Amino acid sequence: MHHETDPRLLRAFVTVAEELHFTRAAGRLFVAQQALSRDIRRLEREWGTALFDRSTRHVALTREGERLLPHARRVLAAYDGLGAAVAAGGDRPLVVDVAARVATGQRVLDEARLIAPELEFVARYHSGLARAAAEIADGRLDVSFGRVAGLAPAVRAGLAHRLIRFERVAVLLPGDHRLAALPRVPLAELAGETLYAAAGNEETTEWTDYARSLFAGRGIHLAPPFPKIEGEAEFGRVVRRQGWSVLASTEFVGVPGMVLRPLVEPVPLSPVSMVWRRGPHHPGLDALTAAARDLGGRGSWLERPAGSWLPEADQGLYASAGS
C-alpha cells in the first residue's frame, strides 16, 4: 500500500462513500465526474483494492471500502485540523463570502469591521452556500452565509453554523407584470407562474431546494435548468431577456426594469446562518458573531411573524429559534 496518499484522493473517496453517487459527489467537490472517477481508480491502484462496486445504476462500498472509510475520515480530519491550526496563526486575514453587496452577510461584515478595526476581513462575492461549504471544508474559505438545511447532512455535520436571520422571501417581477402594481404579492397569485430559482447552478442547490418546497402544491413552476449566471449586470440581462420572474429575498440587488415585492399569505422565511469550519478559532469569528448578534437584536432578525412559513427541513433545524 502507498503510504503518501494525496489528501485530495482521500476526500474524493470519503465524498463518494457518503453520496454513493458519482455525479452528486463531483458536484460537492466542484470537479468533473470523469476527474473524480480517475481519482478513485488511482486510489484503488495505490491501495491495491477495490473500494466501490459500481455499475451504471448502482454504487456501493466494498467490504474493504467500508473497513477503510473510518480511517480515511480520521486522516482527513487530522489534515484539516493541521491546516486550520496553521491558518489561524499570526494576523491572517479572514476570507468571508457575503454573496452580494446588499446581502445580510455584507451588513454583518461591515459591522464586524467597526467592532474590530484591527482585524483584516477580505470579502468575496460568490453566491451559493453549496459551493462555499465545500471550500470552507477544504480550507479555501473561512466564512459564508446561507441556508444550511439545504446542505447534505454529512456536509453540515463537518461545519459550525449559527442562525442569524430569517429573511423575508420576495418575488422579482418585470415592471409590466400583472402583479407588479401590488405592494405585496399573495402566494396564491403566483399559481400558474414560472419562477427562476437558480436551477442548473450546482453552487446554490440549497436555494433551488427551498424553491421546490415552497412551490409544491401551489401550482408554481420552477424555471428549467440554466447555466450559472455570473455578476449582477449579467443576471439582470439574462432575466430580462428570458422574461423570468425570480424567487428572491427582500435583501436583493436592484435590477433595472424590474420590481421586488415581498410574498405574503403566508410569509415565507429564508433562514440565513453564518457558517464556518470547526477547529482552531480565529478572532475574526468573534467579531462576526458579535456583529450578527447586535444587528439581529436591533433589527429583530430572528422574529418569526404569525403564520410564517419554513420548509420542513428548516423547521426541524430551527424549532427553538424565534417565536
mmCIF file of C-alpha atoms in Angstrom:
data_model
loop_
_atom_site.group_PDB
_atom_site.id
_atom_site.type_symbol
_atom_site.label_atom_id
_atom_site.label_comp_id
_atom_site.label_asym_id
_atom_site.label_seq_id
_atom_site.Cartn_x
_atom_site.Cartn_y
_atom_site.Cartn_z
ATOM 1 C CA MET A 1 0.000 0.000 0.000
ATOM 2 C CA HIS A 2 1.193 3.527 -0.795
ATOM 3 C CA HIS A 3 1.956 5.465 2.389
ATOM 4 C CA GLU A 4 1.889 9.024 0.951
ATOM 5 C CA THR A 5 -1.674 9.232 -0.308
ATOM 6 C CA ASP A 6 -2.738 12.657 -1.577
ATOM 7 C CA PRO A 7 -5.423 14.083 0.784
ATOM 8 C CA ARG A 8 -7.377 15.090 -2.329
ATOM 9 C CA LEU A 9 -7.808 11.392 -3.150
ATOM 10 C CA LEU A 10 -8.939 10.671 0.395
ATOM 11 C CA ARG A 11 -11.515 13.456 0.127
ATOM 12 C CA ALA A 12 -12.753 12.000 -3.149
ATOM 13 C CA PHE A 13 -13.123 8.560 -1.538
ATOM 14 C CA VAL A 14 -14.996 9.886 1.520
ATOM 15 C CA THR A 15 -17.318 12.074 -0.566
ATOM 16 C CA VAL A 16 -18.263 9.241 -2.943
ATOM 17 C CA ALA A 17 -18.770 6.960 0.074
ATOM 18 C CA GLU A 18 -21.169 9.500 1.609
ATOM 19 C CA GLU A 19 -23.131 10.164 -1.572
ATOM 20 C CA LEU A 20 -22.899 6.704 -3.240
ATOM 21 C CA HIS A 21 -23.408 8.671 -6.438
ATOM 22 C CA PHE A 22 -20.529 9.955 -8.579
ATOM 23 C CA THR A 23 -22.427 12.894 -10.097
ATOM 24 C CA ARG A 24 -23.534 14.262 -6.719
ATOM 25 C CA ALA A 25 -20.087 13.688 -5.226
ATOM 26 C CA ALA A 26 -18.458 15.515 -8.131
ATOM 27 C CA GLY A 27 -20.889 18.399 -7.601
ATOM 28 C CA ARG A 28 -19.943 18.647 -3.915
ATOM 29 C CA LEU A 29 -16.249 18.688 -4.792
ATOM 30 C CA PHE A 30 -16.666 21.013 -7.801
ATOM 31 C CA VAL A 31 -14.785 18.688 -10.130
ATOM 32 C CA ALA A 32 -15.786 16.905 -13.322
ATOM 33 C CA GLN A 33 -17.262 13.441 -12.825
ATOM 34 C CA GLN A 34 -14.581 11.910 -15.082
ATOM 35 C CA ALA A 35 -11.841 13.502 -12.970
ATOM 36 C CA LEU A 36 -13.443 12.125 -9.807
ATOM 37 C CA SER A 37 -13.645 8.628 -11.330
ATOM 38 C CA ARG A 38 -9.954 8.860 -12.274
ATOM 39 C CA ASP A 39 -9.067 9.838 -8.698
ATOM 40 C CA ILE A 40 -10.964 6.861 -7.268
ATOM 41 C CA ARG A 41 -9.255 4.470 -9.725
ATOM 42 C CA ARG A 42 -5.876 5.945 -8.824
ATOM 43 C CA LEU A 43 -6.580 5.468 -5.108
ATOM 44 C CA GLU A 44 -7.682 1.872 -5.722
ATOM 45 C CA ARG A 45 -4.408 1.224 -7.595
ATOM 46 C CA GLU A 46 -2.361 2.815 -4.786
ATOM 47 C CA TRP A 47 -4.126 0.793 -2.092
ATOM 48 C CA GLY A 48 -4.325 -2.365 -4.169
ATOM 49 C CA THR A 49 -8.009 -2.978 -3.511
ATOM 50 C CA ALA A 50 -11.425 -2.156 -4.957
ATOM 51 C CA LEU A 51 -13.245 0.433 -2.838
ATOM 52 C CA PHE A 52 -16.584 0.511 -4.671
ATOM 53 C CA ASP A 53 -18.809 -1.895 -6.544
ATOM 54 C CA ARG A 54 -20.221 0.253 -9.338
ATOM 55 C CA SER A 55 -22.456 -0.125 -12.350
ATOM 56 C CA THR A 56 -24.439 2.368 -14.425
ATOM 57 C CA ARG A 57 -27.222 2.327 -11.806
ATOM 58 C CA HIS A 58 -25.562 1.353 -8.556
ATOM 59 C CA VAL A 59 -22.630 2.423 -6.373
ATOM 60 C CA ALA A 60 -21.841 0.609 -3.118
ATOM 61 C CA LEU A 61 -18.826 0.325 -0.851
ATOM 62 C CA THR A 62 -16.951 -2.968 -0.975
ATOM 63 C CA ARG A 63 -16.120 -4.679 2.297
ATOM 64 C CA GLU A 64 -12.601 -3.194 2.100
ATOM 65 C CA GLY A 65 -14.075 0.222 1.339
ATOM 66 C CA GLU A 66 -16.253 0.007 4.465
ATOM 67 C CA ARG A 67 -13.257 -1.041 6.538
ATOM 68 C CA LEU A 68 -11.038 1.786 5.313
ATOM 69 C CA LEU A 69 -13.633 4.591 5.370
ATOM 70 C CA PRO A 70 -13.394 5.484 9.103
ATOM 71 C CA HIS A 71 -9.585 5.531 8.845
ATOM 72 C CA ALA A 72 -9.758 7.864 5.835
ATOM 73 C CA ARG A 73 -12.121 10.167 7.735
ATOM 74 C CA ARG A 74 -9.749 10.338 10.702
ATOM 75 C CA VAL A 75 -6.770 11.138 8.482
ATOM 76 C CA LEU A 76 -8.730 13.882 6.683
ATOM 77 C CA ALA A 77 -9.910 15.384 9.972
ATOM 78 C CA ALA A 78 -6.328 15.499 11.233
ATOM 79 C CA TYR A 79 -5.143 17.016 7.956
ATOM 80 C CA ASP A 80 -7.871 19.671 8.018
ATOM 81 C CA GLY A 81 -7.150 20.411 11.672
ATOM 82 C CA LEU A 82 -3.464 20.931 10.892
ATOM 83 C CA GLY A 83 -4.331 23.275 8.030
ATOM 84 C CA ALA A 84 -6.713 25.256 10.223
ATOM 85 C CA ALA A 85 -4.116 25.485 13.016
ATOM 86 C CA VAL A 86 -1.504 26.834 10.614
ATOM 87 C CA ALA A 87 -4.004 29.245 9.078
ATOM 88 C CA ALA A 88 -5.148 30.529 12.474
ATOM 89 C CA GLY A 89 -1.669 31.664 13.404
ATOM 90 C CA GLY A 90 -0.454 35.248 13.164
ATOM 91 C CA ASP A 91 -2.525 38.048 11.644
ATOM 92 C CA ARG A 92 -4.018 36.064 8.785
ATOM 93 C CA PRO A 93 -6.933 37.830 7.045
ATOM 94 C CA LEU A 94 -10.308 36.127 7.389
ATOM 95 C CA VAL A 95 -11.855 35.377 3.980
ATOM 96 C CA VAL A 96 -15.613 35.931 4.099
ATOM 97 C CA ASP A 97 -18.035 35.195 1.267
ATOM 98 C CA VAL A 98 -21.024 37.544 1.614
ATOM 99 C CA ALA A 99 -22.634 36.577 -1.741
ATOM 100 C CA ALA A 100 -23.735 40.096 -2.738
ATOM 101 C CA ARG A 101 -23.182 43.711 -1.708
ATOM 102 C CA VAL A 102 -26.753 44.102 -0.424
ATOM 103 C CA ALA A 103 -26.897 40.763 1.413
ATOM 104 C CA THR A 104 -27.209 40.087 5.136
ATOM 105 C CA GLY A 105 -23.616 38.836 5.111
ATOM 106 C CA GLN A 106 -22.358 42.211 3.870
ATOM 107 C CA ARG A 107 -24.144 44.013 6.701
ATOM 108 C CA VAL A 108 -22.609 41.623 9.241
ATOM 109 C CA LEU A 109 -19.165 42.111 7.718
ATOM 110 C CA ASP A 110 -19.486 45.920 7.732
ATOM 111 C CA GLU A 111 -20.468 45.855 11.405
ATOM 112 C CA ALA A 112 -17.622 43.457 12.289
ATOM 113 C CA ARG A 113 -15.118 45.854 10.703
ATOM 114 C CA LEU A 114 -16.423 48.593 13.001
ATOM 115 C CA ILE A 115 -16.254 46.328 16.061
ATOM 116 C CA ALA A 116 -12.726 45.047 15.303
ATOM 117 C CA PRO A 117 -10.914 47.576 13.071
ATOM 118 C CA GLU A 118 -7.567 45.951 13.872
ATOM 119 C CA LEU A 119 -8.565 42.754 12.051
ATOM 120 C CA GLU A 120 -8.464 42.204 8.302
ATOM 121 C CA PHE A 121 -11.524 40.736 6.620
ATOM 122 C CA VAL A 122 -11.361 40.001 2.895
ATOM 123 C CA ALA A 123 -14.798 39.995 1.260
ATOM 124 C CA ARG A 124 -15.737 37.706 -1.603
ATOM 125 C CA TYR A 125 -18.904 37.785 -3.684
ATOM 126 C CA HIS A 126 -19.754 34.261 -4.904
ATOM 127 C CA SER A 127 -23.395 33.332 -4.432
ATOM 128 C CA GLY A 128 -24.168 29.796 -3.288
ATOM 129 C CA LEU A 129 -23.671 28.034 0.038
ATOM 130 C CA ALA A 130 -23.300 24.609 -1.616
ATOM 131 C CA ARG A 131 -20.038 25.742 -3.187
ATOM 132 C CA ALA A 132 -18.962 27.792 -0.189
ATOM 133 C CA ALA A 133 -19.448 24.832 2.167
ATOM 134 C CA ALA A 134 -17.086 22.693 0.095
ATOM 135 C CA GLU A 135 -14.491 25.475 0.086
ATOM 136 C CA ILE A 136 -14.821 26.007 3.839
ATOM 137 C CA ALA A 137 -14.319 22.286 4.422
ATOM 138 C CA ASP A 138 -11.207 22.364 2.218
ATOM 139 C CA GLY A 139 -9.725 25.435 3.914
ATOM 140 C CA ARG A 140 -10.060 27.710 0.880
ATOM 141 C CA LEU A 141 -12.664 29.930 2.567
ATOM 142 C CA ASP A 142 -13.317 30.839 6.192
ATOM 143 C CA VAL A 143 -16.910 32.034 6.496
ATOM 144 C CA SER A 144 -20.056 32.171 4.398
ATOM 145 C CA PHE A 145 -23.772 32.774 4.889
ATOM 146 C CA GLY A 146 -26.832 30.871 3.732
ATOM 147 C CA ARG A 147 -29.406 28.139 4.248
ATOM 148 C CA VAL A 148 -27.663 25.225 5.953
ATOM 149 C CA ALA A 149 -30.763 22.991 5.942
ATOM 150 C CA GLY A 150 -30.277 22.697 2.186
ATOM 151 C CA LEU A 151 -26.847 21.092 2.585
ATOM 152 C CA ALA A 152 -26.332 17.333 2.713
ATOM 153 C CA PRO A 153 -26.307 16.152 6.359
ATOM 154 C CA ALA A 154 -22.756 14.829 6.014
ATOM 155 C CA VAL A 155 -21.576 18.245 4.775
ATOM 156 C CA ARG A 156 -23.457 20.093 7.515
ATOM 157 C CA ALA A 157 -22.014 17.823 10.203
ATOM 158 C CA GLY A 158 -18.495 18.953 9.348
ATOM 159 C CA LEU A 159 -19.275 22.663 9.715
ATOM 160 C CA ALA A 160 -20.116 25.023 12.533
ATOM 161 C CA HIS A 161 -23.128 27.237 11.925
ATOM 162 C CA ARG A 162 -25.219 29.823 13.748
ATOM 163 C CA LEU A 163 -28.648 31.062 12.702
ATOM 164 C CA ILE A 164 -28.543 34.856 12.435
ATOM 165 C CA ARG A 165 -31.630 35.917 10.495
ATOM 166 C CA PHE A 166 -34.940 34.924 8.977
ATOM 167 C CA GLU A 167 -35.060 36.909 5.734
ATOM 168 C CA ARG A 168 -38.433 37.647 4.131
ATOM 169 C CA VAL A 169 -38.818 35.991 0.730
ATOM 170 C CA ALA A 170 -39.852 38.091 -2.259
ATOM 171 C CA VAL A 171 -40.504 37.873 -5.981
ATOM 172 C CA LEU A 172 -38.657 39.969 -8.560
ATOM 173 C CA LEU A 173 -41.125 40.851 -11.314
ATOM 174 C CA PRO A 174 -40.813 42.532 -14.719
ATOM 175 C CA GLY A 175 -42.115 46.088 -14.407
ATOM 176 C CA ASP A 176 -45.034 45.355 -16.733
ATOM 177 C CA HIS A 177 -46.052 42.116 -14.958
ATOM 178 C CA ARG A 178 -49.715 41.808 -13.966
ATOM 179 C CA LEU A 179 -48.706 41.668 -10.266
ATOM 180 C CA ALA A 180 -46.125 44.468 -10.322
ATOM 181 C CA ALA A 181 -48.578 47.095 -9.059
ATOM 182 C CA LEU A 182 -49.271 45.170 -5.832
ATOM 183 C CA PRO A 183 -47.249 46.298 -2.771
ATOM 184 C CA ARG A 184 -47.169 42.659 -1.566
ATOM 185 C CA VAL A 185 -47.872 39.508 -3.573
ATOM 186 C CA PRO A 186 -50.018 36.721 -2.045
ATOM 187 C CA LEU A 187 -48.513 33.334 -2.870
ATOM 188 C CA ALA A 188 -51.799 32.163 -4.392
ATOM 189 C CA GLU A 189 -51.436 34.871 -7.050
ATOM 190 C CA LEU A 190 -48.329 33.102 -8.377
ATOM 191 C CA ALA A 191 -50.241 29.933 -9.312
ATOM 192 C CA GLY A 192 -49.502 29.156 -12.955
ATOM 193 C CA GLU A 193 -46.366 31.351 -12.966
ATOM 194 C CA THR A 194 -42.829 30.095 -13.675
ATOM 195 C CA LEU A 195 -40.105 31.485 -11.405
ATOM 196 C CA TYR A 196 -36.341 31.283 -11.738
ATOM 197 C CA ALA A 197 -34.645 29.890 -8.599
ATOM 198 C CA ALA A 198 -31.137 29.010 -9.838
ATOM 199 C CA ALA A 199 -31.969 25.518 -11.134
ATOM 200 C CA GLY A 200 -28.932 24.290 -13.059
ATOM 201 C CA ASN A 201 -26.441 26.151 -10.854
ATOM 202 C CA GLU A 202 -24.752 23.445 -8.751
ATOM 203 C CA GLU A 203 -23.208 26.081 -6.491
ATOM 204 C CA THR A 204 -26.510 27.182 -4.965
ATOM 205 C CA THR A 205 -28.588 23.996 -4.830
ATOM 206 C CA GLU A 206 -29.815 24.920 -1.338
ATOM 207 C CA TRP A 207 -31.878 27.771 -2.842
ATOM 208 C CA THR A 208 -33.377 25.637 -5.607
ATOM 209 C CA ASP A 209 -34.303 23.086 -2.926
ATOM 210 C CA TYR A 210 -36.029 25.851 -0.939
ATOM 211 C CA ALA A 211 -37.995 26.906 -4.018
ATOM 212 C CA ARG A 212 -39.190 23.359 -4.697
ATOM 213 C CA SER A 213 -40.526 23.126 -1.139
ATOM 214 C CA LEU A 214 -42.261 26.492 -1.410
ATOM 215 C CA PHE A 215 -43.792 25.829 -4.832
ATOM 216 C CA ALA A 216 -45.038 22.305 -4.018
ATOM 217 C CA GLY A 217 -48.817 22.092 -4.083
ATOM 218 C CA ARG A 218 -49.219 25.756 -5.015
ATOM 219 C CA GLY A 219 -49.181 25.453 -8.802
ATOM 220 C CA ILE A 220 -45.984 27.497 -9.094
ATOM 221 C CA HIS A 221 -43.454 26.180 -11.611
ATOM 222 C CA LEU A 222 -39.666 26.170 -11.327
ATOM 223 C CA ALA A 223 -37.860 27.578 -14.349
ATOM 224 C CA PRO A 224 -35.848 24.866 -16.128
ATOM 225 C CA PRO A 225 -32.100 24.473 -15.525
ATOM 226 C CA PHE A 226 -29.965 27.297 -16.883
ATOM 227 C CA PRO A 227 -26.174 27.777 -16.732
ATOM 228 C CA LYS A 228 -24.781 29.693 -13.763
ATOM 229 C CA ILE A 229 -25.125 33.466 -14.255
ATOM 230 C CA GLU A 230 -22.057 35.453 -13.168
ATOM 231 C CA GLY A 231 -22.350 39.055 -11.937
ATOM 232 C CA GLU A 232 -25.218 41.419 -11.226
ATOM 233 C CA ALA A 233 -25.250 43.079 -14.663
ATOM 234 C CA GLU A 234 -25.318 39.738 -16.468
ATOM 235 C CA PHE A 235 -28.028 38.464 -14.125
ATOM 236 C CA GLY A 236 -30.211 41.441 -14.974
ATOM 237 C CA ARG A 237 -29.623 40.996 -18.704
ATOM 238 C CA VAL A 238 -30.469 37.292 -18.652
ATOM 239 C CA VAL A 239 -33.639 37.506 -16.557
ATOM 240 C CA ARG A 240 -34.979 40.377 -18.664
ATOM 241 C CA ARG A 241 -34.203 38.538 -21.889
ATOM 242 C CA GLN A 242 -35.775 35.307 -20.613
ATOM 243 C CA GLY A 243 -38.818 37.180 -19.292
ATOM 244 C CA TRP A 244 -38.447 35.468 -15.932
ATOM 245 C CA SER A 245 -39.871 36.341 -12.559
ATOM 246 C CA VAL A 246 -37.337 35.447 -9.858
ATOM 247 C CA LEU A 247 -37.669 33.984 -6.370
ATOM 248 C CA ALA A 248 -35.506 36.179 -4.145
ATOM 249 C CA SER A 249 -35.353 37.667 -0.676
ATOM 250 C CA THR A 250 -36.145 41.247 0.251
ATOM 251 C CA GLU A 251 -32.342 41.654 0.570
ATOM 252 C CA PHE A 252 -31.693 41.510 -3.172
ATOM 253 C CA VAL A 253 -29.903 43.571 -5.790
ATOM 254 C CA GLY A 254 -31.923 46.088 -7.776
ATOM 255 C CA VAL A 255 -32.473 45.102 -11.401
ATOM 256 C CA PRO A 256 -33.412 47.900 -13.848
ATOM 257 C CA GLY A 257 -36.872 47.409 -15.309
ATOM 258 C CA MET A 258 -37.931 45.028 -12.512
ATOM 259 C CA VAL A 259 -39.632 45.430 -9.131
ATOM 260 C CA LEU A 260 -39.142 43.478 -5.888
ATOM 261 C CA ARG A 261 -42.301 42.556 -3.980
ATOM 262 C CA PRO A 262 -42.472 40.666 -0.642
ATOM 263 C CA LEU A 263 -44.538 37.478 -0.589
ATOM 264 C CA VAL A 264 -47.410 37.070 1.875
ATOM 265 C CA GLU A 265 -50.238 34.718 2.851
ATOM 266 C CA PRO A 266 -48.200 33.042 4.246
ATOM 267 C CA VAL A 267 -44.933 34.961 4.706
ATOM 268 C CA PRO A 268 -42.136 32.614 3.526
ATOM 269 C CA LEU A 269 -38.935 32.973 5.534
ATOM 270 C CA SER A 270 -35.440 32.146 4.305
ATOM 271 C CA PRO A 271 -33.112 31.216 7.206
ATOM 272 C CA VAL A 272 -29.618 32.701 6.963
ATOM 273 C CA SER A 273 -26.864 31.131 9.045
ATOM 274 C CA MET A 274 -23.233 32.090 9.456
ATOM 275 C CA VAL A 275 -21.149 29.042 8.520
ATOM 276 C CA TRP A 276 -17.504 28.312 9.304
ATOM 277 C CA ARG A 277 -15.068 25.425 9.735
ATOM 278 C CA ARG A 278 -14.744 23.630 13.045
ATOM 279 C CA GLY A 279 -11.291 23.821 14.590
ATOM 280 C CA PRO A 280 -8.857 26.474 15.863
ATOM 281 C CA HIS A 281 -10.625 29.767 16.465
ATOM 282 C CA HIS A 282 -9.855 32.946 14.514
ATOM 283 C CA PRO A 283 -10.600 36.190 16.415
ATOM 284 C CA GLY A 284 -12.491 37.465 13.375
ATOM 285 C CA LEU A 285 -15.198 34.874 14.081
ATOM 286 C CA ASP A 286 -15.891 36.529 17.433
ATOM 287 C CA ALA A 287 -16.276 39.906 15.721
ATOM 288 C CA LEU A 288 -18.642 38.498 13.095
ATOM 289 C CA THR A 289 -20.704 36.707 15.758
ATOM 290 C CA ALA A 290 -20.968 39.881 17.854
ATOM 291 C CA ALA A 291 -21.916 41.886 14.767
ATOM 292 C CA ALA A 292 -24.673 39.440 13.827
ATOM 293 C CA ARG A 293 -25.992 39.421 17.392
ATOM 294 C CA ASP A 294 -26.055 43.237 17.581
ATOM 295 C CA LEU A 295 -27.674 43.702 14.176
ATOM 296 C CA GLY A 296 -30.157 40.933 14.886
ATOM 297 C CA GLY A 297 -31.166 42.495 18.167
ATOM 298 C CA ARG A 298 -31.674 45.943 16.648
ATOM 299 C CA GLY A 299 -33.468 44.637 13.581
ATOM 300 C CA SER A 300 -35.461 41.746 15.124
ATOM 301 C CA TRP A 301 -33.762 39.406 12.692
ATOM 302 C CA LEU A 302 -34.863 36.236 14.470
ATOM 303 C CA GLU A 303 -38.523 37.121 14.837
ATOM 304 C CA ARG A 304 -40.975 34.845 13.022
ATOM 305 C CA PRO A 305 -44.294 36.541 12.294
ATOM 306 C CA ALA A 306 -47.512 34.660 12.973
ATOM 307 C CA GLY A 307 -48.459 32.497 10.011
ATOM 308 C CA SER A 308 -44.955 32.499 8.528
ATOM 309 C CA TRP A 309 -43.677 29.523 6.511
ATOM 310 C CA LEU A 310 -40.490 27.464 6.568
ATOM 311 C CA PRO A 311 -39.633 24.225 4.739
ATOM 312 C CA GLU A 312 -39.931 21.123 6.916
ATOM 313 C CA ALA A 313 -36.150 20.647 6.951
ATOM 314 C CA ASP A 314 -35.687 24.149 8.353
ATOM 315 C CA GLN A 315 -38.481 23.758 10.886
ATOM 316 C CA GLY A 316 -36.668 20.785 12.370
ATOM 317 C CA LEU A 317 -33.346 22.604 12.457
ATOM 318 C CA TYR A 318 -34.688 25.826 13.962
ATOM 319 C CA ALA A 319 -37.555 24.599 16.135
ATOM 320 C CA SER A 320 -36.270 26.574 19.104
ATOM 321 C CA ALA A 321 -35.440 29.792 17.235
ATOM 322 C CA GLY A 322 -37.819 32.734 17.062
ATOM 323 C CA SER A 323 -41.394 32.828 18.174
#
